[in-house]
Amino acid sequence: METCKIENLYDLKETIAAELFEGAEYPWEVLGKIKDFIVALGNTLSEEEYEKREGNVWIARSAKVAPTAFIGENVIIGKDAEIRHCAFIRGNAIVGEGAVVGNSTELKNVVLFNKVQVPHYNYVGDSILGYKAHMGAGSITSNVKSDKKLVVVKAGEEKIETGLKKFGAMLGDRVEVGCGSVLNPGTVIGHDSNIYPLSSVRGVVPAGSIYKKQGEVVEKY
């Protein structure tokens, strides 16, 4: 389970939310703390750099937000981020500096590190995406199991009981997810890994891997 540890997935220098992870070993431990963290952090942000809106929303003045985008409550949008036409940010979301949230993309209870791209028809819920992670068009994080049971993170014979009903995916830095892929509840993808298009991913994908299909994961050269 070393792949799943915060220190092995993320460069915390690449997020305004670094303090959120303090005291945690695995990233999913902070999912229930995102809302309160946003409110506390937002109230410390510079008025010169961030505009505060109703509902505990802080938007960097250098960010580009399309007038058709919906932004719910408890949201921080970082410097130079781009929120495109008809993006749907339901709430409890931190969008990192230089990140892109695209057309019809939906966010809910997430942390996007700096320069993350979710640019085309993506759903990202109860998830954390590392620096420069990219989700191809139509790829989504599925955050609730079909049997509604609590999510368990599995890596071979190893298992971690998360105690969470809602848990999407943890993507390490520079992960590339191919178009049309589904990341099933409890998926953890190590940094610098690639996921083939149209994949159905579950469990833990080691860092520096290419995920071709279930049972066929190879090391990148």
PDB file of C-alpha atoms in Angstrom:
ATOM      1  CA  MET A   1       0.000   0.000   0.000  1.00  0.00           C
ATOM      2  CA  GLU A   2       3.013   2.317  -0.234  1.00  0.00           C
ATOM      3  CA  THR A   3       1.661   3.614  -3.550  1.00  0.00           C
ATOM      4  CA  CYS A   4      -1.424   4.916  -1.750  1.00  0.00           C
ATOM      5  CA  LYS A   5       0.364   7.082   0.787  1.00  0.00           C
ATOM      6  CA  ILE A   6       0.085  10.840   0.411  1.00  0.00           C
ATOM      7  CA  GLU A   7       3.870  11.272   0.352  1.00  0.00           C
ATOM      8  CA  ASN A   8       4.144   8.882  -2.606  1.00  0.00           C
ATOM      9  CA  LEU A   9       1.238  10.272  -4.622  1.00  0.00           C
ATOM     10  CA  TYR A  10       1.516  14.032  -4.355  1.00  0.00           C
ATOM     11  CA  ASP A  11       3.867  16.990  -4.322  1.00  0.00           C
ATOM     12  CA  LEU A  12       2.134  19.090  -1.675  1.00  0.00           C
ATOM     13  CA  LYS A  13       3.966  22.177  -2.883  1.00  0.00           C
ATOM     14  CA  GLU A  14       1.592  22.101  -5.857  1.00  0.00           C
ATOM     15  CA  THR A  15      -1.614  22.831  -3.961  1.00  0.00           C
ATOM     16  CA  ILE A  16      -3.014  25.607  -1.819  1.00  0.00           C
ATOM     17  CA  ALA A  17      -4.493  22.822   0.306  1.00  0.00           C
ATOM     18  CA  ALA A  18      -1.246  21.367   1.651  1.00  0.00           C
ATOM     19  CA  GLU A  19      -2.301  21.844   5.274  1.00  0.00           C
ATOM     20  CA  LEU A  20      -5.428  19.763   4.650  1.00  0.00           C
ATOM     21  CA  PHE A  21      -3.243  16.666   4.443  1.00  0.00           C
ATOM     22  CA  GLU A  22      -1.338  17.244   7.670  1.00  0.00           C
ATOM     23  CA  GLY A  23      -1.614  14.292  10.031  1.00  0.00           C
ATOM     24  CA  ALA A  24      -3.109  11.987   7.392  1.00  0.00           C
ATOM     25  CA  GLU A  25      -1.400   8.935   5.915  1.00  0.00           C
ATOM     26  CA  TYR A  26      -3.759   8.205   3.019  1.00  0.00           C
ATOM     27  CA  PRO A  27      -5.461  10.926   0.955  1.00  0.00           C
ATOM     28  CA  TRP A  28      -9.017   9.637   1.321  1.00  0.00           C
ATOM     29  CA  GLU A  29      -8.775  10.398   5.040  1.00  0.00           C
ATOM     30  CA  VAL A  30      -9.274  14.102   4.232  1.00  0.00           C
ATOM     31  CA  LEU A  31     -12.398  13.811   2.057  1.00  0.00           C
ATOM     32  CA  GLY A  32     -14.696  14.612   4.971  1.00  0.00           C
ATOM     33  CA  LYS A  33     -12.648  17.676   5.913  1.00  0.00           C
ATOM     34  CA  ILE A  34     -12.657  19.521   2.584  1.00  0.00           C
ATOM     35  CA  LYS A  35     -15.677  21.730   3.283  1.00  0.00           C
ATOM     36  CA  ASP A  36     -14.480  23.098   6.625  1.00  0.00           C
ATOM     37  CA  PHE A  37     -10.950  23.519   5.292  1.00  0.00           C
ATOM     38  CA  ILE A  38     -12.190  25.642   2.385  1.00  0.00           C
ATOM     39  CA  VAL A  39     -14.095  27.984   4.682  1.00  0.00           C
ATOM     40  CA  ALA A  40     -11.131  28.382   7.027  1.00  0.00           C
ATOM     41  CA  LEU A  41      -8.608  28.884   4.230  1.00  0.00           C
ATOM     42  CA  GLY A  42     -10.838  31.157   2.186  1.00  0.00           C
ATOM     43  CA  ASN A  43     -11.144  33.639   5.019  1.00  0.00           C
ATOM     44  CA  THR A  44      -7.361  34.062   5.020  1.00  0.00           C
ATOM     45  CA  LEU A  45      -7.009  34.768   1.292  1.00  0.00           C
ATOM     46  CA  SER A  46      -5.948  38.187   0.047  1.00  0.00           C
ATOM     47  CA  GLU A  47      -8.800  40.422  -1.131  1.00  0.00           C
ATOM     48  CA  GLU A  48      -6.430  41.830  -3.716  1.00  0.00           C
ATOM     49  CA  GLU A  49      -5.944  38.397  -5.274  1.00  0.00           C
ATOM     50  CA  TYR A  50      -9.330  36.754  -4.613  1.00  0.00           C
ATOM     51  CA  GLU A  51     -12.900  37.914  -4.961  1.00  0.00           C
ATOM     52  CA  LYS A  52     -15.246  36.559  -2.317  1.00  0.00           C
ATOM     53  CA  ARG A  53     -18.774  35.657  -3.418  1.00  0.00           C
ATOM     54  CA  GLU A  54     -21.850  34.503  -1.569  1.00  0.00           C
ATOM     55  CA  GLY A  55     -21.776  30.943  -0.251  1.00  0.00           C
ATOM     56  CA  ASN A  56     -18.118  30.830   0.820  1.00  0.00           C
ATOM     57  CA  VAL A  57     -16.790  31.082  -2.715  1.00  0.00           C
ATOM     58  CA  TRP A  58     -13.389  32.611  -3.438  1.00  0.00           C
ATOM     59  CA  ILE A  59     -12.312  33.147  -7.036  1.00  0.00           C
ATOM     60  CA  ALA A  60      -8.855  34.353  -7.994  1.00  0.00           C
ATOM     61  CA  ARG A  61      -9.087  37.604  -9.900  1.00  0.00           C
ATOM     62  CA  SER A  62      -6.747  36.158 -12.531  1.00  0.00           C
ATOM     63  CA  ALA A  63      -9.014  33.141 -13.127  1.00  0.00           C
ATOM     64  CA  LYS A  64     -11.266  32.936 -16.174  1.00  0.00           C
ATOM     65  CA  VAL A  65     -14.823  31.864 -15.371  1.00  0.00           C
ATOM     66  CA  ALA A  66     -17.390  31.492 -18.143  1.00  0.00           C
ATOM     67  CA  PRO A  67     -20.687  33.268 -17.388  1.00  0.00           C
ATOM     68  CA  THR A  68     -22.525  29.988 -18.024  1.00  0.00           C
ATOM     69  CA  ALA A  69     -20.569  28.080 -15.367  1.00  0.00           C
ATOM     70  CA  PHE A  70     -22.377  27.125 -12.144  1.00  0.00           C
ATOM     71  CA  ILE A  71     -20.467  27.496  -8.894  1.00  0.00           C
ATOM     72  CA  GLY A  72     -22.105  26.209  -5.722  1.00  0.00           C
ATOM     73  CA  GLU A  73     -21.043  26.721  -2.115  1.00  0.00           C
ATOM     74  CA  ASN A  74     -17.630  26.274  -0.492  1.00  0.00           C
ATOM     75  CA  VAL A  75     -15.340  26.668  -3.474  1.00  0.00           C
ATOM     76  CA  ILE A  76     -11.863  28.085  -4.041  1.00  0.00           C
ATOM     77  CA  ILE A  77     -10.752  28.690  -7.624  1.00  0.00           C
ATOM     78  CA  GLY A  78      -7.037  29.346  -7.888  1.00  0.00           C
ATOM     79  CA  LYS A  79      -4.975  31.805  -9.835  1.00  0.00           C
ATOM     80  CA  ASP A  80      -5.059  31.534 -13.632  1.00  0.00           C
ATOM     81  CA  ALA A  81      -7.548  28.656 -13.502  1.00  0.00           C
ATOM     82  CA  GLU A  82     -10.052  28.340 -16.336  1.00  0.00           C
ATOM     83  CA  ILE A  83     -13.684  27.382 -15.715  1.00  0.00           C
ATOM     84  CA  ARG A  84     -15.277  26.823 -19.098  1.00  0.00           C
ATOM     85  CA  HIS A  85     -18.778  26.948 -20.576  1.00  0.00           C
ATOM     86  CA  CYS A  86     -21.414  25.062 -18.550  1.00  0.00           C
ATOM     87  CA  ALA A  87     -18.992  23.667 -15.978  1.00  0.00           C
ATOM     88  CA  PHE A  88     -20.937  22.484 -12.911  1.00  0.00           C
ATOM     89  CA  ILE A  89     -19.062  22.909  -9.640  1.00  0.00           C
ATOM     90  CA  ARG A  90     -21.558  21.649  -7.102  1.00  0.00           C
ATOM     91  CA  GLY A  91     -19.534  22.569  -4.049  1.00  0.00           C
ATOM     92  CA  ASN A  92     -16.745  21.658  -1.641  1.00  0.00           C
ATOM     93  CA  ALA A  93     -14.147  22.040  -4.375  1.00  0.00           C
ATOM     94  CA  ILE A  94     -10.622  23.403  -4.531  1.00  0.00           C
ATOM     95  CA  VAL A  95      -9.498  24.113  -8.093  1.00  0.00           C
ATOM     96  CA  GLY A  96      -5.747  24.598  -8.278  1.00  0.00           C
ATOM     97  CA  GLU A  97      -3.720  27.279  -9.994  1.00  0.00           C
ATOM     98  CA  GLY A  98      -3.733  26.967 -13.772  1.00  0.00           C
ATOM     99  CA  ALA A  99      -6.272  24.124 -13.656  1.00  0.00           C
ATOM    100  CA  VAL A 100      -8.926  23.636 -16.344  1.00  0.00           C
ATOM    101  CA  VAL A 101     -12.515  22.619 -15.621  1.00  0.00           C
ATOM    102  CA  GLY A 102     -14.195  22.156 -18.950  1.00  0.00           C
ATOM    103  CA  ASN A 103     -17.479  22.034 -20.762  1.00  0.00           C
ATOM    104  CA  SER A 104     -20.166  20.123 -18.812  1.00  0.00           C
ATOM    105  CA  THR A 105     -17.611  18.841 -16.293  1.00  0.00           C
ATOM    106  CA  GLU A 106     -19.049  18.290 -12.816  1.00  0.00           C
ATOM    107  CA  LEU A 107     -17.077  18.567  -9.579  1.00  0.00           C
ATOM    108  CA  LYS A 108     -18.216  17.619  -6.075  1.00  0.00           C
ATOM    109  CA  ASN A 109     -16.112  17.363  -2.905  1.00  0.00           C
ATOM    110  CA  VAL A 110     -12.733  17.387  -4.618  1.00  0.00           C
ATOM    111  CA  VAL A 111      -9.233  18.784  -4.489  1.00  0.00           C
ATOM    112  CA  LEU A 112      -7.609  19.488  -7.839  1.00  0.00           C
ATOM    113  CA  PHE A 113      -3.925  20.258  -7.516  1.00  0.00           C
ATOM    114  CA  ASN A 114      -2.283  22.903  -9.705  1.00  0.00           C
ATOM    115  CA  LYS A 115      -2.572  22.464 -13.482  1.00  0.00           C
ATOM    116  CA  VAL A 116      -5.034  19.577 -13.337  1.00  0.00           C
ATOM    117  CA  GLN A 117      -7.121  19.241 -16.484  1.00  0.00           C
ATOM    118  CA  VAL A 118     -10.665  17.865 -16.494  1.00  0.00           C
ATOM    119  CA  PRO A 119     -11.649  19.600 -19.723  1.00  0.00           C
ATOM    120  CA  HIS A 120     -14.407  17.623 -21.451  1.00  0.00           C
ATOM    121  CA  TYR A 121     -17.534  15.988 -20.022  1.00  0.00           C
ATOM    122  CA  ASN A 122     -15.920  14.621 -16.869  1.00  0.00           C
ATOM    123  CA  TYR A 123     -17.462  13.754 -13.514  1.00  0.00           C
ATOM    124  CA  VAL A 124     -15.108  14.026 -10.543  1.00  0.00           C
ATOM    125  CA  GLY A 125     -16.614  13.346  -7.135  1.00  0.00           C
ATOM    126  CA  ASP A 126     -15.089  12.627  -3.724  1.00  0.00           C
ATOM    127  CA  SER A 127     -11.677  12.510  -5.353  1.00  0.00           C
ATOM    128  CA  ILE A 128      -8.218  14.086  -5.242  1.00  0.00           C
ATOM    129  CA  LEU A 129      -6.278  14.746  -8.446  1.00  0.00           C
ATOM    130  CA  GLY A 130      -2.545  15.439  -8.249  1.00  0.00           C
ATOM    131  CA  TYR A 131      -0.371  17.979 -10.036  1.00  0.00           C
ATOM    132  CA  LYS A 132      -0.876  17.988 -13.817  1.00  0.00           C
ATOM    133  CA  ALA A 133      -3.228  14.992 -13.697  1.00  0.00           C
ATOM    134  CA  HIS A 134      -5.381  14.853 -16.824  1.00  0.00           C
ATOM    135  CA  MET A 135      -8.668  13.088 -17.471  1.00  0.00           C
ATOM    136  CA  GLY A 136      -9.536  12.485 -21.115  1.00  0.00           C
ATOM    137  CA  ALA A 137     -12.910  13.352 -22.588  1.00  0.00           C
ATOM    138  CA  GLY A 138     -15.805  11.492 -20.996  1.00  0.00           C
ATOM    139  CA  SER A 139     -13.736   9.803 -18.281  1.00  0.00           C
ATOM    140  CA  ILE A 140     -15.312   9.783 -14.820  1.00  0.00           C
ATOM    141  CA  THR A 141     -14.791   8.837 -11.204  1.00  0.00           C
ATOM    142  CA  SER A 142     -17.546   6.561  -9.914  1.00  0.00           C
ATOM    143  CA  ASN A 143     -17.870   7.361  -6.226  1.00  0.00           C
ATOM    144  CA  VAL A 144     -20.549   4.975  -4.866  1.00  0.00           C
ATOM    145  CA  LYS A 145     -20.570   1.182  -5.163  1.00  0.00           C
ATOM    146  CA  SER A 146     -23.598  -0.377  -6.828  1.00  0.00           C
ATOM    147  CA  ASP A 147     -24.319  -2.382  -3.657  1.00  0.00           C
ATOM    148  CA  LYS A 148     -23.945   0.807  -1.574  1.00  0.00           C
ATOM    149  CA  LYS A 149     -21.430  -0.887   0.741  1.00  0.00           C
ATOM    150  CA  LEU A 150     -18.422   0.917   2.231  1.00  0.00           C
ATOM    151  CA  VAL A 151     -15.450   1.278  -0.088  1.00  0.00           C
ATOM    152  CA  VAL A 152     -12.415  -0.935   0.384  1.00  0.00           C
ATOM    153  CA  VAL A 153      -9.074  -0.109  -1.271  1.00  0.00           C
ATOM    154  CA  LYS A 154      -7.533  -3.298  -2.665  1.00  0.00           C
ATOM    155  CA  ALA A 155      -4.015  -3.998  -3.895  1.00  0.00           C
ATOM    156  CA  GLY A 156      -3.620  -7.696  -4.583  1.00  0.00           C
ATOM    157  CA  GLU A 157      -4.192  -9.478  -1.284  1.00  0.00           C
ATOM    158  CA  GLU A 158      -3.877  -6.265   0.726  1.00  0.00           C
ATOM    159  CA  LYS A 159      -6.989  -4.374   1.751  1.00  0.00           C
ATOM    160  CA  ILE A 160      -7.740  -1.147   3.581  1.00  0.00           C
ATOM    161  CA  GLU A 161     -11.220  -0.535   5.005  1.00  0.00           C
ATOM    162  CA  THR A 162     -11.894   3.160   4.402  1.00  0.00           C
ATOM    163  CA  GLY A 163     -15.204   3.421   6.254  1.00  0.00           C
ATOM    164  CA  LEU A 164     -16.441   5.631   3.418  1.00  0.00           C
ATOM    165  CA  LYS A 165     -19.572   5.158   1.352  1.00  0.00           C
ATOM    166  CA  LYS A 166     -18.524   7.871  -1.092  1.00  0.00           C
ATOM    167  CA  PHE A 167     -14.988   7.592  -2.454  1.00  0.00           C
ATOM    168  CA  GLY A 168     -14.093   8.211  -6.070  1.00  0.00           C
ATOM    169  CA  ALA A 169     -10.437   8.067  -7.122  1.00  0.00           C
ATOM    170  CA  MET A 170      -7.051   9.251  -5.930  1.00  0.00           C
ATOM    171  CA  LEU A 171      -4.871  10.245  -8.905  1.00  0.00           C
ATOM    172  CA  GLY A 172      -1.188  10.867  -8.322  1.00  0.00           C
ATOM    173  CA  ASP A 173       0.826  13.611  -9.976  1.00  0.00           C
ATOM    174  CA  ARG A 174       0.950  13.588 -13.784  1.00  0.00           C
ATOM    175  CA  VAL A 175      -1.510  10.708 -14.210  1.00  0.00           C
ATOM    176  CA  GLU A 176      -3.071  10.441 -17.675  1.00  0.00           C
ATOM    177  CA  VAL A 177      -6.532   8.881 -17.916  1.00  0.00           C
ATOM    178  CA  GLY A 178      -7.690   7.908 -21.403  1.00  0.00           C
ATOM    179  CA  CYS A 179     -10.987   8.994 -22.917  1.00  0.00           C
ATOM    180  CA  GLY A 180     -14.137   7.198 -21.858  1.00  0.00           C
ATOM    181  CA  SER A 181     -12.599   5.469 -18.851  1.00  0.00           C
ATOM    182  CA  VAL A 182     -14.410   4.701 -15.598  1.00  0.00           C
ATOM    183  CA  LEU A 183     -12.450   4.844 -12.350  1.00  0.00           C
ATOM    184  CA  ASN A 184     -14.437   2.670  -9.960  1.00  0.00           C
ATOM    185  CA  PRO A 185     -14.909   3.526  -6.267  1.00  0.00           C
ATOM    186  CA  GLY A 186     -11.676   3.206  -4.311  1.00  0.00           C
ATOM    187  CA  THR A 187      -9.326   3.460  -7.289  1.00  0.00           C
ATOM    188  CA  VAL A 188      -5.826   4.743  -6.544  1.00  0.00           C
ATOM    189  CA  ILE A 189      -3.461   5.491  -9.442  1.00  0.00           C
ATOM    190  CA  GLY A 190       0.213   6.047  -8.691  1.00  0.00           C
ATOM    191  CA  HIS A 191       2.050   9.066 -10.066  1.00  0.00           C
ATOM    192  CA  ASP A 192       3.154   9.155 -13.708  1.00  0.00           C
ATOM    193  CA  SER A 193       0.870   6.310 -14.770  1.00  0.00           C
ATOM    194  CA  ASN A 194      -1.214   6.093 -17.952  1.00  0.00           C
ATOM    195  CA  ILE A 195      -4.657   4.543 -18.289  1.00  0.00           C
ATOM    196  CA  TYR A 196      -5.712   3.263 -21.715  1.00  0.00           C
ATOM    197  CA  PRO A 197      -8.911   4.742 -23.203  1.00  0.00           C
ATOM    198  CA  LEU A 198     -12.196   2.923 -22.429  1.00  0.00           C
ATOM    199  CA  SER A 199     -10.726   1.259 -19.342  1.00  0.00           C
ATOM    200  CA  SER A 200     -12.684   0.154 -16.288  1.00  0.00           C
ATOM    201  CA  VAL A 201     -10.202   0.599 -13.461  1.00  0.00           C
ATOM    202  CA  ARG A 202     -10.419  -0.669  -9.899  1.00  0.00           C
ATOM    203  CA  GLY A 203      -7.915  -1.176  -7.114  1.00  0.00           C
ATOM    204  CA  VAL A 204      -4.396   0.223  -6.976  1.00  0.00           C
ATOM    205  CA  VAL A 205      -2.304   0.973 -10.066  1.00  0.00           C
ATOM    206  CA  PRO A 206       1.424   1.259  -9.226  1.00  0.00           C
ATOM    207  CA  ALA A 207       3.347   4.431 -10.019  1.00  0.00           C
ATOM    208  CA  GLY A 208       4.960   4.603 -13.437  1.00  0.00           C
ATOM    209  CA  SER A 209       2.628   2.044 -15.001  1.00  0.00           C
ATOM    210  CA  ILE A 210       0.567   1.631 -18.139  1.00  0.00           C
ATOM    211  CA  TYR A 211      -2.877   0.193 -17.425  1.00  0.00           C
ATOM    212  CA  LYS A 212      -4.038  -1.630 -20.553  1.00  0.00           C
ATOM    213  CA  LYS A 213      -6.892  -3.601 -19.021  1.00  0.00           C
ATOM    214  CA  GLN A 214      -7.749  -5.455 -15.826  1.00  0.00           C
ATOM    215  CA  GLY A 215      -4.903  -7.882 -15.169  1.00  0.00           C
ATOM    216  CA  GLU A 216      -2.612  -6.291 -17.750  1.00  0.00           C
ATOM    217  CA  VAL A 217      -0.588  -3.534 -16.166  1.00  0.00           C
ATOM    218  CA  VAL A 218       2.958  -3.007 -17.386  1.00  0.00           C
ATOM    219  CA  GLU A 219       5.810  -0.838 -16.244  1.00  0.00           C
ATOM    220  CA  LYS A 220       6.559   2.257 -18.317  1.00  0.00           C
ATOM    221  CA  TYR A 221       9.954   2.311 -19.976  1.00  0.00           C
TER     222      TYR A 221
END
